[in-house]
PDB file of C-alpha atoms in Angstrom:
ATOM      1  CA  UNK V   1      -2.350  -0.496  -2.066  1.00  0.00           C
ATOM      2  CA  UNK V   2      -1.205   1.115   1.303  1.00  0.00           C
ATOM      3  CA  UNK V   3      -4.065   3.533   0.938  1.00  0.00           C
ATOM      4  CA  UNK V   4      -2.557   6.385   3.531  1.00  0.00           C
ATOM      5  CA  UNK V   5      -4.497   8.998   1.396  1.00  0.00           C
ATOM      6  CA  UNK V   6      -8.182   7.711   2.262  1.00  0.00           C
ATOM      7  CA  UNK V   7      -7.291   6.786   6.053  1.00  0.00           C
ATOM      8  CA  UNK V   8      -6.126  10.503   6.246  1.00  0.00           C
ATOM      9  CA  UNK V   9      -9.345  11.643   5.467  1.00  0.00           C
ATOM     10  CA  UNK V  10     -11.268   9.942   8.132  1.00  0.00           C
ATOM     11  CA  UNK V  11      -8.680  10.771  10.881  1.00  0.00           C
ATOM     12  CA  UNK V  12      -9.045  14.271  10.094  1.00  0.00           C
ATOM     13  CA  UNK V  13     -12.678  14.324  10.884  1.00  0.00           C
ATOM     14  CA  UNK V  14     -12.282  12.119  14.053  1.00  0.00           C
ATOM     15  CA  UNK V  15      -9.388  14.291  14.620  1.00  0.00           C
ATOM     16  CA  UNK V  16      -6.874  11.363  16.258  1.00  0.00           C
ATOM     17  CA  UNK V  17      -3.967  11.878  13.877  1.00  0.00           C
ATOM     18  CA  UNK V  18      -2.047  12.676  17.215  1.00  0.00           C
ATOM     19  CA  UNK V  19       1.355  10.712  18.696  1.00  0.00           C
ATOM     20  CA  UNK V  20       0.467   8.624  21.822  1.00  0.00           C
ATOM     21  CA  UNK V  21       2.137   5.724  23.768  1.00  0.00           C
ATOM     22  CA  UNK V  22       1.884   2.140  23.091  1.00  0.00           C
ATOM     23  CA  UNK V  23       2.235  -0.866  25.023  1.00  0.00           C
ATOM     24  CA  UNK V  24       4.189  -2.828  22.191  1.00  0.00           C
ATOM     25  CA  UNK V  25       7.178  -4.875  22.655  1.00  0.00           C
ATOM     26  CA  UNK V  26       9.717  -2.887  20.824  1.00  0.00           C
ATOM     27  CA  UNK V  27      13.800  -3.702  20.325  1.00  0.00           C
ATOM     28  CA  UNK V  28      15.408  -4.848  23.687  1.00  0.00           C
ATOM     29  CA  UNK V  29      12.002  -5.307  25.598  1.00  0.00           C
ATOM     30  CA  UNK V  30       9.737  -2.650  26.888  1.00  0.00           C
ATOM     31  CA  UNK V  31       6.866  -0.466  25.790  1.00  0.00           C
ATOM     32  CA  UNK V  32       7.050   1.543  22.355  1.00  0.00           C
ATOM     33  CA  UNK V  33       6.357   5.206  23.487  1.00  0.00           C
ATOM     34  CA  UNK V  34       6.267   8.918  21.723  1.00  0.00           C
ATOM     35  CA  UNK V  35       5.303   9.709  18.168  1.00  0.00           C
ATOM     36  CA  UNK V  36       4.358   6.504  16.781  1.00  0.00           C
ATOM     37  CA  UNK V  37       1.943   8.011  14.197  1.00  0.00           C
ATOM     38  CA  UNK V  38       3.625   6.304  11.058  1.00  0.00           C
ATOM     39  CA  UNK V  39       2.217   4.021   8.098  1.00  0.00           C
ATOM     40  CA  UNK V  40       4.338   1.536   6.345  1.00  0.00           C
ATOM     41  CA  UNK V  41       7.331   1.420   8.805  1.00  0.00           C
ATOM     42  CA  UNK V  42      10.718   0.934   7.268  1.00  0.00           C
ATOM     43  CA  UNK V  43      12.871   0.141  10.078  1.00  0.00           C
ATOM     44  CA  UNK V  44      16.410   0.368  10.196  1.00  0.00           C
ATOM     45  CA  UNK V  45      19.161   0.891  12.480  1.00  0.00           C
ATOM     46  CA  UNK V  46      22.507   2.576  12.185  1.00  0.00           C
ATOM     47  CA  UNK V  47      25.153   2.032  14.802  1.00  0.00           C
ATOM     48  CA  UNK V  48      23.451   2.874  18.092  1.00  0.00           C
ATOM     49  CA  UNK V  49      20.305   4.503  16.509  1.00  0.00           C
ATOM     50  CA  UNK V  50      16.874   3.086  15.345  1.00  0.00           C
ATOM     51  CA  UNK V  51      14.816   4.868  12.445  1.00  0.00           C
ATOM     52  CA  UNK V  52      11.744   4.728  10.755  1.00  0.00           C
ATOM     53  CA  UNK V  53      10.699   6.048   7.538  1.00  0.00           C
ATOM     54  CA  UNK V  54       6.910   6.288   6.794  1.00  0.00           C
ATOM     55  CA  UNK V  55       4.306   7.367   4.527  1.00  0.00           C
ATOM     56  CA  UNK V  56       4.121  11.066   4.547  1.00  0.00           C
ATOM     57  CA  UNK V  57       1.294  13.132   5.409  1.00  0.00           C
ATOM     58  CA  UNK V  58       0.116  15.638   2.699  1.00  0.00           C
ATOM     59  CA  UNK V  59      -0.123  18.894   5.702  1.00  0.00           C
ATOM     60  CA  UNK V  60       3.597  17.971   6.572  1.00  0.00           C
ATOM     61  CA  UNK V  61       6.020  19.227   3.990  1.00  0.00           C
ATOM     62  CA  UNK V  62       3.433  18.562   1.169  1.00  0.00           C
ATOM     63  CA  UNK V  63       3.449  15.122   1.848  1.00  0.00           C
ATOM     64  CA  UNK V  64       6.861  13.807   1.714  1.00  0.00           C
ATOM     65  CA  UNK V  65       8.001  10.631   3.365  1.00  0.00           C
ATOM     66  CA  UNK V  66       8.536  10.880   6.981  1.00  0.00           C
ATOM     67  CA  UNK V  67      11.376  10.280   9.540  1.00  0.00           C
ATOM     68  CA  UNK V  68      11.402   9.183  13.175  1.00  0.00           C
ATOM     69  CA  UNK V  69      14.225   7.866  15.311  1.00  0.00           C
ATOM     70  CA  UNK V  70      14.873   6.268  18.652  1.00  0.00           C
ATOM     71  CA  UNK V  71      17.898   5.196  20.568  1.00  0.00           C
ATOM     72  CA  UNK V  72      16.533   2.075  22.483  1.00  0.00           C
ATOM     73  CA  UNK V  73      14.224   1.432  19.873  1.00  0.00           C
ATOM     74  CA  UNK V  74      11.369   2.080  22.274  1.00  0.00           C
ATOM     75  CA  UNK V  75      10.998   5.850  22.616  1.00  0.00           C
ATOM     76  CA  UNK V  76      10.543   7.197  19.417  1.00  0.00           C
ATOM     77  CA  UNK V  77      10.501  11.038  18.071  1.00  0.00           C
ATOM     78  CA  UNK V  78       9.572  12.437  14.757  1.00  0.00           C
ATOM     79  CA  UNK V  79      12.753  13.734  13.124  1.00  0.00           C
ATOM     80  CA  UNK V  80      11.530  15.636   9.744  1.00  0.00           C
ATOM     81  CA  UNK V  81      10.951  14.515   6.283  1.00  0.00           C
ATOM     82  CA  UNK V  82      13.239  13.443   3.256  1.00  0.00           C
ATOM     83  CA  UNK V  83      12.211  16.578   1.196  1.00  0.00           C
ATOM     84  CA  UNK V  84      10.783  19.718   1.788  1.00  0.00           C
ATOM     85  CA  UNK V  85       8.278  19.064  -1.131  1.00  0.00           C
ATOM     86  CA  UNK V  86       7.627  16.306  -3.599  1.00  0.00           C
ATOM     87  CA  UNK V  87      10.004  16.527  -6.499  1.00  0.00           C
ATOM     88  CA  UNK V  88       8.172  18.124  -9.460  1.00  0.00           C
ATOM     89  CA  UNK V  89       8.652  15.082 -11.864  1.00  0.00           C
ATOM     90  CA  UNK V  90       6.608  12.647  -9.691  1.00  0.00           C
ATOM     91  CA  UNK V  91       3.964  14.893 -10.038  1.00  0.00           C
ATOM     92  CA  UNK V  92       4.387  15.076 -13.838  1.00  0.00           C
ATOM     93  CA  UNK V  93       4.341  11.166 -13.516  1.00  0.00           C
ATOM     94  CA  UNK V  94       1.723  11.069 -11.401  1.00  0.00           C
ATOM     95  CA  UNK V  95      -0.993  13.784 -11.898  1.00  0.00           C
ATOM     96  CA  UNK V  96      -2.289  14.739  -8.719  1.00  0.00           C
ATOM     97  CA  UNK V  97      -0.247  13.049  -6.334  1.00  0.00           C
ATOM     98  CA  UNK V  98      -0.810  13.839  -2.741  1.00  0.00           C
ATOM     99  CA  UNK V  99       1.736  11.988  -0.520  1.00  0.00           C
ATOM    100  CA  UNK V 100       4.480   9.517  -0.822  1.00  0.00           C
ATOM    101  CA  UNK V 101       3.949   6.059  -0.065  1.00  0.00           C
ATOM    102  CA  UNK V 102       5.634   2.836   1.422  1.00  0.00           C
ATOM    103  CA  UNK V 103       9.422   3.645   1.481  1.00  0.00           C
ATOM    104  CA  UNK V 104      12.024   1.175   1.933  1.00  0.00           C
ATOM    105  CA  UNK V 105      15.768   1.737   3.140  1.00  0.00           C
ATOM    106  CA  UNK V 106      18.914  -0.371   2.491  1.00  0.00           C
ATOM    107  CA  UNK V 107      22.458   0.545   3.138  1.00  0.00           C
ATOM    108  CA  UNK V 108      24.828  -0.515   0.583  1.00  0.00           C
ATOM    109  CA  UNK V 109      28.707   0.436   0.975  1.00  0.00           C
ATOM    110  CA  UNK V 110      28.557   3.672   2.362  1.00  0.00           C
ATOM    111  CA  UNK V 111      25.407   4.976   0.928  1.00  0.00           C
ATOM    112  CA  UNK V 112      22.058   4.806   2.065  1.00  0.00           C
ATOM    113  CA  UNK V 113      19.542   4.125  -0.262  1.00  0.00           C
ATOM    114  CA  UNK V 114      15.498   5.523   0.292  1.00  0.00           C
ATOM    115  CA  UNK V 115      13.135   3.828  -2.171  1.00  0.00           C
ATOM    116  CA  UNK V 116       9.341   4.981  -2.074  1.00  0.00           C
ATOM    117  CA  UNK V 117       6.375   5.155  -4.322  1.00  0.00           C
ATOM    118  CA  UNK V 118       4.361   7.816  -5.594  1.00  0.00           C
ATOM    119  CA  UNK V 119       0.731   6.998  -6.872  1.00  0.00           C
ATOM    120  CA  UNK V 120      -3.138   8.076  -6.133  1.00  0.00           C
ATOM    121  CA  UNK V 121      -5.862   5.964  -4.370  1.00  0.00           C
ATOM    122  CA  UNK V 122      -6.994   3.116  -6.683  1.00  0.00           C
ATOM    123  CA  UNK V 123      -4.846   3.872  -9.687  1.00  0.00           C
ATOM    124  CA  UNK V 124      -1.715   1.891 -11.504  1.00  0.00           C
ATOM    125  CA  UNK V 125      -0.271   4.824 -12.765  1.00  0.00           C
ATOM    126  CA  UNK V 126       2.584   4.685 -10.364  1.00  0.00           C
ATOM    127  CA  UNK V 127       6.350   5.498  -9.724  1.00  0.00           C
ATOM    128  CA  UNK V 128       8.520   3.760  -7.676  1.00  0.00           C
ATOM    129  CA  UNK V 129      11.710   6.585  -6.970  1.00  0.00           C
ATOM    130  CA  UNK V 130      15.210   6.502  -5.133  1.00  0.00           C
ATOM    131  CA  UNK V 131      16.555   8.993  -3.056  1.00  0.00           C
ATOM    132  CA  UNK V 132      20.177   8.632  -1.408  1.00  0.00           C
ATOM    133  CA  UNK V 133      22.239  10.070   1.568  1.00  0.00           C
ATOM    134  CA  UNK V 134      25.639   9.010   3.246  1.00  0.00           C
ATOM    135  CA  UNK V 135      23.964   9.262   7.032  1.00  0.00           C
ATOM    136  CA  UNK V 136      20.609   9.033   8.212  1.00  0.00           C
ATOM    137  CA  UNK V 137      21.461  11.558  11.416  1.00  0.00           C
ATOM    138  CA  UNK V 138      19.086  14.770  10.438  1.00  0.00           C
ATOM    139  CA  UNK V 139      22.202  16.416  12.999  1.00  0.00           C
ATOM    140  CA  UNK V 140      25.173  15.251  10.789  1.00  0.00           C
ATOM    141  CA  UNK V 141      26.193  18.082   8.764  1.00  0.00           C
ATOM    142  CA  UNK V 142      26.145  16.046   5.769  1.00  0.00           C
ATOM    143  CA  UNK V 143      22.897  14.913   6.250  1.00  0.00           C
ATOM    144  CA  UNK V 144      21.107  15.515   2.777  1.00  0.00           C
ATOM    145  CA  UNK V 145      18.784  13.552   0.300  1.00  0.00           C
ATOM    146  CA  UNK V 146      19.334  13.366  -3.211  1.00  0.00           C
ATOM    147  CA  UNK V 147      16.813  12.619  -5.758  1.00  0.00           C
ATOM    148  CA  UNK V 148      17.945   9.840  -7.827  1.00  0.00           C
ATOM    149  CA  UNK V 149      14.850   9.599 -10.062  1.00  0.00           C
ATOM    150  CA  UNK V 150      12.790   6.821 -11.263  1.00  0.00           C
ATOM    151  CA  UNK V 151      13.406   3.093 -10.851  1.00  0.00           C
ATOM    152  CA  UNK V 152      10.037   1.576 -11.983  1.00  0.00           C
ATOM    153  CA  UNK V 153       6.689   2.753 -13.128  1.00  0.00           C
ATOM    154  CA  UNK V 154       3.488   1.263 -14.237  1.00  0.00           C
ATOM    155  CA  UNK V 155       1.051   2.633 -16.282  1.00  0.00           C
ATOM    156  CA  UNK V 156      -2.688   1.610 -16.494  1.00  0.00           C
ATOM    157  CA  UNK V 157      -1.923  -0.403 -19.664  1.00  0.00           C
ATOM    158  CA  UNK V 158       0.169  -2.750 -17.350  1.00  0.00           C
ATOM    159  CA  UNK V 159      -1.213  -5.744 -15.512  1.00  0.00           C
ATOM    160  CA  UNK V 160       0.943  -4.889 -11.884  1.00  0.00           C
ATOM    161  CA  UNK V 161       1.140  -1.725  -9.812  1.00  0.00           C
ATOM    162  CA  UNK V 162       4.437  -0.167  -9.218  1.00  0.00           C
ATOM    163  CA  UNK V 163       4.387   0.942  -5.286  1.00  0.00           C
ATOM    164  CA  UNK V 164       5.185  -1.150  -2.001  1.00  0.00           C
ATOM    165  CA  UNK V 165       9.318  -1.220  -3.011  1.00  0.00           C
ATOM    166  CA  UNK V 166      11.263  -4.021  -0.810  1.00  0.00           C
ATOM    167  CA  UNK V 167      14.870  -4.606  -1.657  1.00  0.00           C
ATOM    168  CA  UNK V 168      16.805  -7.658  -0.982  1.00  0.00           C
ATOM    169  CA  UNK V 169      20.504  -8.608  -2.192  1.00  0.00           C
ATOM    170  CA  UNK V 170      20.871 -12.378  -2.958  1.00  0.00           C
ATOM    171  CA  UNK V 171      24.181 -14.333  -2.011  1.00  0.00           C
ATOM    172  CA  UNK V 172      25.981 -13.432  -5.415  1.00  0.00           C
ATOM    173  CA  UNK V 173      25.368  -9.757  -4.022  1.00  0.00           C
ATOM    174  CA  UNK V 174      22.801  -8.858  -6.721  1.00  0.00           C
ATOM    175  CA  UNK V 175      19.890  -6.597  -5.342  1.00  0.00           C
ATOM    176  CA  UNK V 176      16.514  -7.040  -6.406  1.00  0.00           C
ATOM    177  CA  UNK V 177      13.326  -5.232  -6.402  1.00  0.00           C
ATOM    178  CA  UNK V 178      10.161  -6.571  -5.221  1.00  0.00           C
ATOM    179  CA  UNK V 179       7.053  -4.518  -5.808  1.00  0.00           C
ATOM    180  CA  UNK V 180       3.148  -4.613  -5.850  1.00  0.00           C
ATOM    181  CA  UNK V 181      -0.422  -3.842  -4.893  1.00  0.00           C
ATOM    182  CA  UNK V 182      -3.632  -5.768  -6.176  1.00  0.00           C
ATOM    183  CA  UNK V 183      -3.681  -6.403  -9.931  1.00  0.00           C
ATOM    184  CA  UNK V 184      -1.508  -9.134 -10.677  1.00  0.00           C
ATOM    185  CA  UNK V 185       0.183  -9.118  -7.535  1.00  0.00           C
ATOM    186  CA  UNK V 186       3.684  -9.177  -6.210  1.00  0.00           C
ATOM    187  CA  UNK V 187       6.441  -8.748  -8.930  1.00  0.00           C
ATOM    188  CA  UNK V 188      10.317  -8.448  -9.360  1.00  0.00           C
ATOM    189  CA  UNK V 189      12.936  -6.547 -11.238  1.00  0.00           C
ATOM    190  CA  UNK V 190      16.589  -6.903 -10.789  1.00  0.00           C
ATOM    191  CA  UNK V 191      18.467  -3.703  -9.769  1.00  0.00           C
ATOM    192  CA  UNK V 192      22.129  -2.706  -9.918  1.00  0.00           C
ATOM    193  CA  UNK V 193      24.610  -1.394  -7.385  1.00  0.00           C
ATOM    194  CA  UNK V 194      26.327   1.548  -7.035  1.00  0.00           C
ATOM    195  CA  UNK V 195      23.574   3.467  -8.817  1.00  0.00           C
ATOM    196  CA  UNK V 196      20.508   1.699  -7.421  1.00  0.00           C
ATOM    197  CA  UNK V 197      18.235   1.971  -9.775  1.00  0.00           C
ATOM    198  CA  UNK V 198      16.814  -0.767 -12.192  1.00  0.00           C
ATOM    199  CA  UNK V 199      19.472  -3.170 -14.425  1.00  0.00           C
ATOM    200  CA  UNK V 200      18.789  -2.821 -18.292  1.00  0.00           C
ATOM    201  CA  UNK V 201      17.165  -5.041 -20.630  1.00  0.00           C
ATOM    202  CA  UNK V 202      15.128  -7.268 -18.152  1.00  0.00           C
ATOM    203  CA  UNK V 203      11.969  -7.144 -19.749  1.00  0.00           C
ATOM    204  CA  UNK V 204       8.269  -7.902 -18.196  1.00  0.00           C
ATOM    205  CA  UNK V 205       8.805  -8.013 -14.103  1.00  0.00           C
ATOM    206  CA  UNK V 206       8.976 -11.154 -12.654  1.00  0.00           C
ATOM    207  CA  UNK V 207       6.004 -12.474 -10.613  1.00  0.00           C
ATOM    208  CA  UNK V 208       6.249 -13.955  -7.124  1.00  0.00           C
ATOM    209  CA  UNK V 209       2.585 -13.915  -5.228  1.00  0.00           C
ATOM    210  CA  UNK V 210      -0.897 -13.486  -6.610  1.00  0.00           C
ATOM    211  CA  UNK V 211      -4.291 -14.404  -4.379  1.00  0.00           C
ATOM    212  CA  UNK V 212      -5.620 -15.688  -7.606  1.00  0.00           C
ATOM    213  CA  UNK V 213      -8.997 -14.150  -6.438  1.00  0.00           C
ATOM    214  CA  UNK V 214     -10.554 -10.894  -7.380  1.00  0.00           C
ATOM    215  CA  UNK V 215      -9.652  -7.940  -6.106  1.00  0.00           C
ATOM    216  CA  UNK V 216      -6.124  -9.992  -5.466  1.00  0.00           C
ATOM    217  CA  UNK V 217      -5.654  -8.187  -2.219  1.00  0.00           C
ATOM    218  CA  UNK V 218      -2.046  -8.832  -1.597  1.00  0.00           C
ATOM    219  CA  UNK V 219       0.495  -6.011  -1.694  1.00  0.00           C
ATOM    220  CA  UNK V 220       3.789  -4.827   0.441  1.00  0.00           C
ATOM    221  CA  UNK V 221       5.929  -7.393  -0.030  1.00  0.00           C
ATOM    222  CA  UNK V 222       9.535  -7.845   1.954  1.00  0.00           C
ATOM    223  CA  UNK V 223      12.078 -10.428   1.110  1.00  0.00           C
ATOM    224  CA  UNK V 224      14.189 -11.634   3.940  1.00  0.00           C
ATOM    225  CA  UNK V 225      17.389 -13.942   3.594  1.00  0.00           C
ATOM    226  CA  UNK V 226      17.732 -16.659   6.370  1.00  0.00           C
ATOM    227  CA  UNK V 227      19.399 -20.183   6.497  1.00  0.00           C
ATOM    228  CA  UNK V 228      19.544 -20.567   2.938  1.00  0.00           C
ATOM    229  CA  UNK V 229      15.868 -19.610   1.958  1.00  0.00           C
ATOM    230  CA  UNK V 230      14.380 -16.613   0.931  1.00  0.00           C
ATOM    231  CA  UNK V 231      11.094 -15.665   2.811  1.00  0.00           C
ATOM    232  CA  UNK V 232       8.925 -13.440   1.476  1.00  0.00           C
ATOM    233  CA  UNK V 233       6.312 -11.501   3.681  1.00  0.00           C
ATOM    234  CA  UNK V 234       3.322  -9.910   2.095  1.00  0.00           C
ATOM    235  CA  UNK V 235       0.116  -7.916   3.434  1.00  0.00           C
ATOM    236  CA  UNK V 236      -3.210  -9.488   2.683  1.00  0.00           C
ATOM    237  CA  UNK V 237      -6.558  -7.917   2.514  1.00  0.00           C
ATOM    238  CA  UNK V 238      -7.272  -4.149   3.359  1.00  0.00           C
ATOM    239  CA  UNK V 239      -5.689  -1.166   4.925  1.00  0.00           C
ATOM    240  CA  UNK V 240      -6.651   2.447   6.032  1.00  0.00           C
ATOM    241  CA  UNK V 241     -10.072   1.285   6.746  1.00  0.00           C
ATOM    242  CA  UNK V 242      -9.395   2.236  10.712  1.00  0.00           C
ATOM    243  CA  UNK V 243     -10.884  -0.601  12.738  1.00  0.00           C
ATOM    244  CA  UNK V 244     -12.427  -2.213   9.729  1.00  0.00           C
ATOM    245  CA  UNK V 245      -9.065  -2.637   8.372  1.00  0.00           C
ATOM    246  CA  UNK V 246      -8.604  -6.501   7.496  1.00  0.00           C
ATOM    247  CA  UNK V 247      -5.035  -6.637   6.826  1.00  0.00           C
ATOM    248  CA  UNK V 248      -2.865  -9.195   8.080  1.00  0.00           C
ATOM    249  CA  UNK V 249       1.113 -10.595   7.577  1.00  0.00           C
ATOM    250  CA  UNK V 250       1.508 -13.859   5.637  1.00  0.00           C
ATOM    251  CA  UNK V 251       5.052 -15.100   4.255  1.00  0.00           C
ATOM    252  CA  UNK V 252       5.931 -17.784   2.076  1.00  0.00           C
ATOM    253  CA  UNK V 253       9.861 -18.801   1.353  1.00  0.00           C
ATOM    254  CA  UNK V 254      12.196 -20.284  -1.874  1.00  0.00           C
ATOM    255  CA  UNK V 255      15.555 -21.024  -2.122  1.00  0.00           C
ATOM    256  CA  UNK V 256      15.880 -18.756  -4.987  1.00  0.00           C
ATOM    257  CA  UNK V 257      15.238 -15.098  -4.613  1.00  0.00           C
ATOM    258  CA  UNK V 258      13.378 -15.381  -7.687  1.00  0.00           C
ATOM    259  CA  UNK V 259      11.327 -17.986  -6.638  1.00  0.00           C
ATOM    260  CA  UNK V 260       8.764 -19.978  -6.614  1.00  0.00           C
ATOM    261  CA  UNK V 261       7.677 -19.117  -3.057  1.00  0.00           C
ATOM    262  CA  UNK V 262       5.260 -21.779  -1.434  1.00  0.00           C
ATOM    263  CA  UNK V 263       3.995 -21.597   2.245  1.00  0.00           C
ATOM    264  CA  UNK V 264       4.425 -23.671   5.333  1.00  0.00           C
ATOM    265  CA  UNK V 265       1.673 -26.136   3.589  1.00  0.00           C
ATOM    266  CA  UNK V 266       3.890 -25.872   0.352  1.00  0.00           C
ATOM    267  CA  UNK V 267       0.901 -24.159  -1.531  1.00  0.00           C
ATOM    268  CA  UNK V 268       2.404 -21.746  -3.860  1.00  0.00           C
ATOM    269  CA  UNK V 269       2.062 -18.264  -3.341  1.00  0.00           C
ATOM    270  CA  UNK V 270       1.542 -17.638  -6.883  1.00  0.00           C
ATOM    271  CA  UNK V 271      -1.495 -19.939  -6.480  1.00  0.00           C
ATOM    272  CA  UNK V 272      -2.884 -18.009  -3.355  1.00  0.00           C
ATOM    273  CA  UNK V 273      -0.556 -19.602  -0.898  1.00  0.00           C
ATOM    274  CA  UNK V 274       0.682 -18.039   2.415  1.00  0.00           C
ATOM    275  CA  UNK V 275       1.047 -18.560   5.687  1.00  0.00           C
ATOM    276  CA  UNK V 276      -0.731 -15.788   8.047  1.00  0.00           C
ATOM    277  CA  UNK V 277       1.636 -15.146  10.835  1.00  0.00           C
ATOM    278  CA  UNK V 278       0.137 -11.955  12.646  1.00  0.00           C
ATOM    279  CA  UNK V 279      -3.282 -10.398  12.151  1.00  0.00           C
ATOM    280  CA  UNK V 280      -6.347  -8.872  14.215  1.00  0.00           C
ATOM    281  CA  UNK V 281      -6.078  -9.000  17.790  1.00  0.00           C
ATOM    282  CA  UNK V 282      -7.548  -6.990  20.726  1.00  0.00           C
ATOM    283  CA  UNK V 283      -7.314  -2.981  20.157  1.00  0.00           C
ATOM    284  CA  UNK V 284      -4.618  -3.821  17.295  1.00  0.00           C
ATOM    285  CA  UNK V 285      -6.552  -4.170  13.694  1.00  0.00           C
ATOM    286  CA  UNK V 286      -5.286  -4.778  10.566  1.00  0.00           C
ATOM    287  CA  UNK V 287      -1.609  -5.118  11.157  1.00  0.00           C
ATOM    288  CA  UNK V 288       0.327  -4.860   7.698  1.00  0.00           C
ATOM    289  CA  UNK V 289       2.561  -2.396   5.836  1.00  0.00           C
ATOM    290  CA  UNK V 290       5.770  -4.883   7.116  1.00  0.00           C
ATOM    291  CA  UNK V 291       9.357  -4.435   7.136  1.00  0.00           C
ATOM    292  CA  UNK V 292      12.034  -6.373   8.793  1.00  0.00           C
ATOM    293  CA  UNK V 293      15.195  -5.745  10.518  1.00  0.00           C
ATOM    294  CA  UNK V 294      17.719  -8.324  11.876  1.00  0.00           C
ATOM    295  CA  UNK V 295      14.986 -10.587  13.990  1.00  0.00           C
ATOM    296  CA  UNK V 296      12.513  -7.051  14.522  1.00  0.00           C
ATOM    297  CA  UNK V 297       9.463  -6.522  12.238  1.00  0.00           C
ATOM    298  CA  UNK V 298       7.770  -3.411  12.156  1.00  0.00           C
ATOM    299  CA  UNK V 299       4.279  -2.946  10.901  1.00  0.00           C
ATOM    300  CA  UNK V 300       1.507  -0.293  11.435  1.00  0.00           C
ATOM    301  CA  UNK V 301      -1.791  -0.840  12.650  1.00  0.00           C
ATOM    302  CA  UNK V 302      -5.326   0.680  13.689  1.00  0.00           C
ATOM    303  CA  UNK V 303      -5.588   1.371  17.630  1.00  0.00           C
ATOM    304  CA  UNK V 304      -9.108   0.414  18.280  1.00  0.00           C
ATOM    305  CA  UNK V 305      -8.977   2.333  21.892  1.00  0.00           C
ATOM    306  CA  UNK V 306      -8.045   5.451  19.727  1.00  0.00           C
ATOM    307  CA  UNK V 307     -10.794   5.483  17.205  1.00  0.00           C
ATOM    308  CA  UNK V 308      -8.804   3.681  14.674  1.00  0.00           C
ATOM    309  CA  UNK V 309      -5.980   5.895  14.805  1.00  0.00           C
ATOM    310  CA  UNK V 310      -2.741   4.255  13.009  1.00  0.00           C
ATOM    311  CA  UNK V 311       0.403   3.613  14.679  1.00  0.00           C
ATOM    312  CA  UNK V 312       3.334   1.404  14.425  1.00  0.00           C
ATOM    313  CA  UNK V 313       4.700  -1.447  16.066  1.00  0.00           C
ATOM    314  CA  UNK V 314       7.542  -3.294  16.401  1.00  0.00           C
ATOM    315  CA  UNK V 315       7.612  -7.007  16.994  1.00  0.00           C
ATOM    316  CA  UNK V 316      10.120  -9.778  17.409  1.00  0.00           C
ATOM    317  CA  UNK V 317      10.646 -12.759  15.005  1.00  0.00           C
ATOM    318  CA  UNK V 318      11.216 -16.142  16.522  1.00  0.00           C
ATOM    319  CA  UNK V 319      12.404 -18.560  14.271  1.00  0.00           C
ATOM    320  CA  UNK V 320      11.432 -22.644  14.721  1.00  0.00           C
ATOM    321  CA  UNK V 321      13.665 -25.208  14.154  1.00  0.00           C
ATOM    322  CA  UNK V 322      12.035 -26.481  10.759  1.00  0.00           C
ATOM    323  CA  UNK V 323      13.180 -22.411   9.541  1.00  0.00           C
ATOM    324  CA  UNK V 324       9.737 -21.145   9.677  1.00  0.00           C
ATOM    325  CA  UNK V 325       9.074 -17.396  11.778  1.00  0.00           C
ATOM    326  CA  UNK V 326       6.362 -16.655  14.059  1.00  0.00           C
ATOM    327  CA  UNK V 327       5.820 -13.423  16.140  1.00  0.00           C
ATOM    328  CA  UNK V 328       7.034 -13.919  19.344  1.00  0.00           C
TER     329      UNK V 328
END
């Protein structure tokens, strides 16, 4: 689970939840600078503008999803929140929810679909919800996020956790939602256009990945289609512990969007497989919570030079002759 709520308490004590420059390679080269305080960054480009949606901070607009923007992918600024407050129906679905988590944004037709999660730390009483907009530009008069309601829920009686949404449209134009955190690992359901909501009558969510070792520390799925393969990126181990975080990014692939996915050594991801492509290095601790836009992978990490403050980074993916991705 992308445990931003626990992290906030630590950061408030340390007084380090502030924007700061970061010397990280971004789109087009150069360094990321400006406001980089984003957890679980969902990266998307629209026209000449880059946007990052991220997990909310309960001190800002009651914890709703945050937005940052950049004209060049390097210099970033805060651009507001999706809602003025958490929609009231989410507080009924998930008592005690204090901030919204782990957004995902995709475009279909002329509409942007923003998926996000509502939950509480350590619980699988959770909801994935949807909002839509016709533009991502807060300066556009048409800019308004419309709450479209429930996509998927999980209850304490379920063996999965409905958080960390990631959307992929297959070769036939069918949208799918991957999700999951701990419990039974990564799951998937079918969506439908144009509503963007769950397709009816599909039963128990499909299984994509499982560590098979308690506490099954796998989450944050993101599926990418490339060269006849579907690549499943996940985060292994534990986030939100500042410099004690052990997050790392792993990947597997399949010829079918619904799996089975295997890692580079051929080990099925349902049996603990996953090829690690990014882990802690230098001051960048616990990279994870990833999204992919083109050949750019966005993720957060904890900055050892800033007492473990959360930052986001954008790294270029390189694809080998065998089709496997690595971090350039």
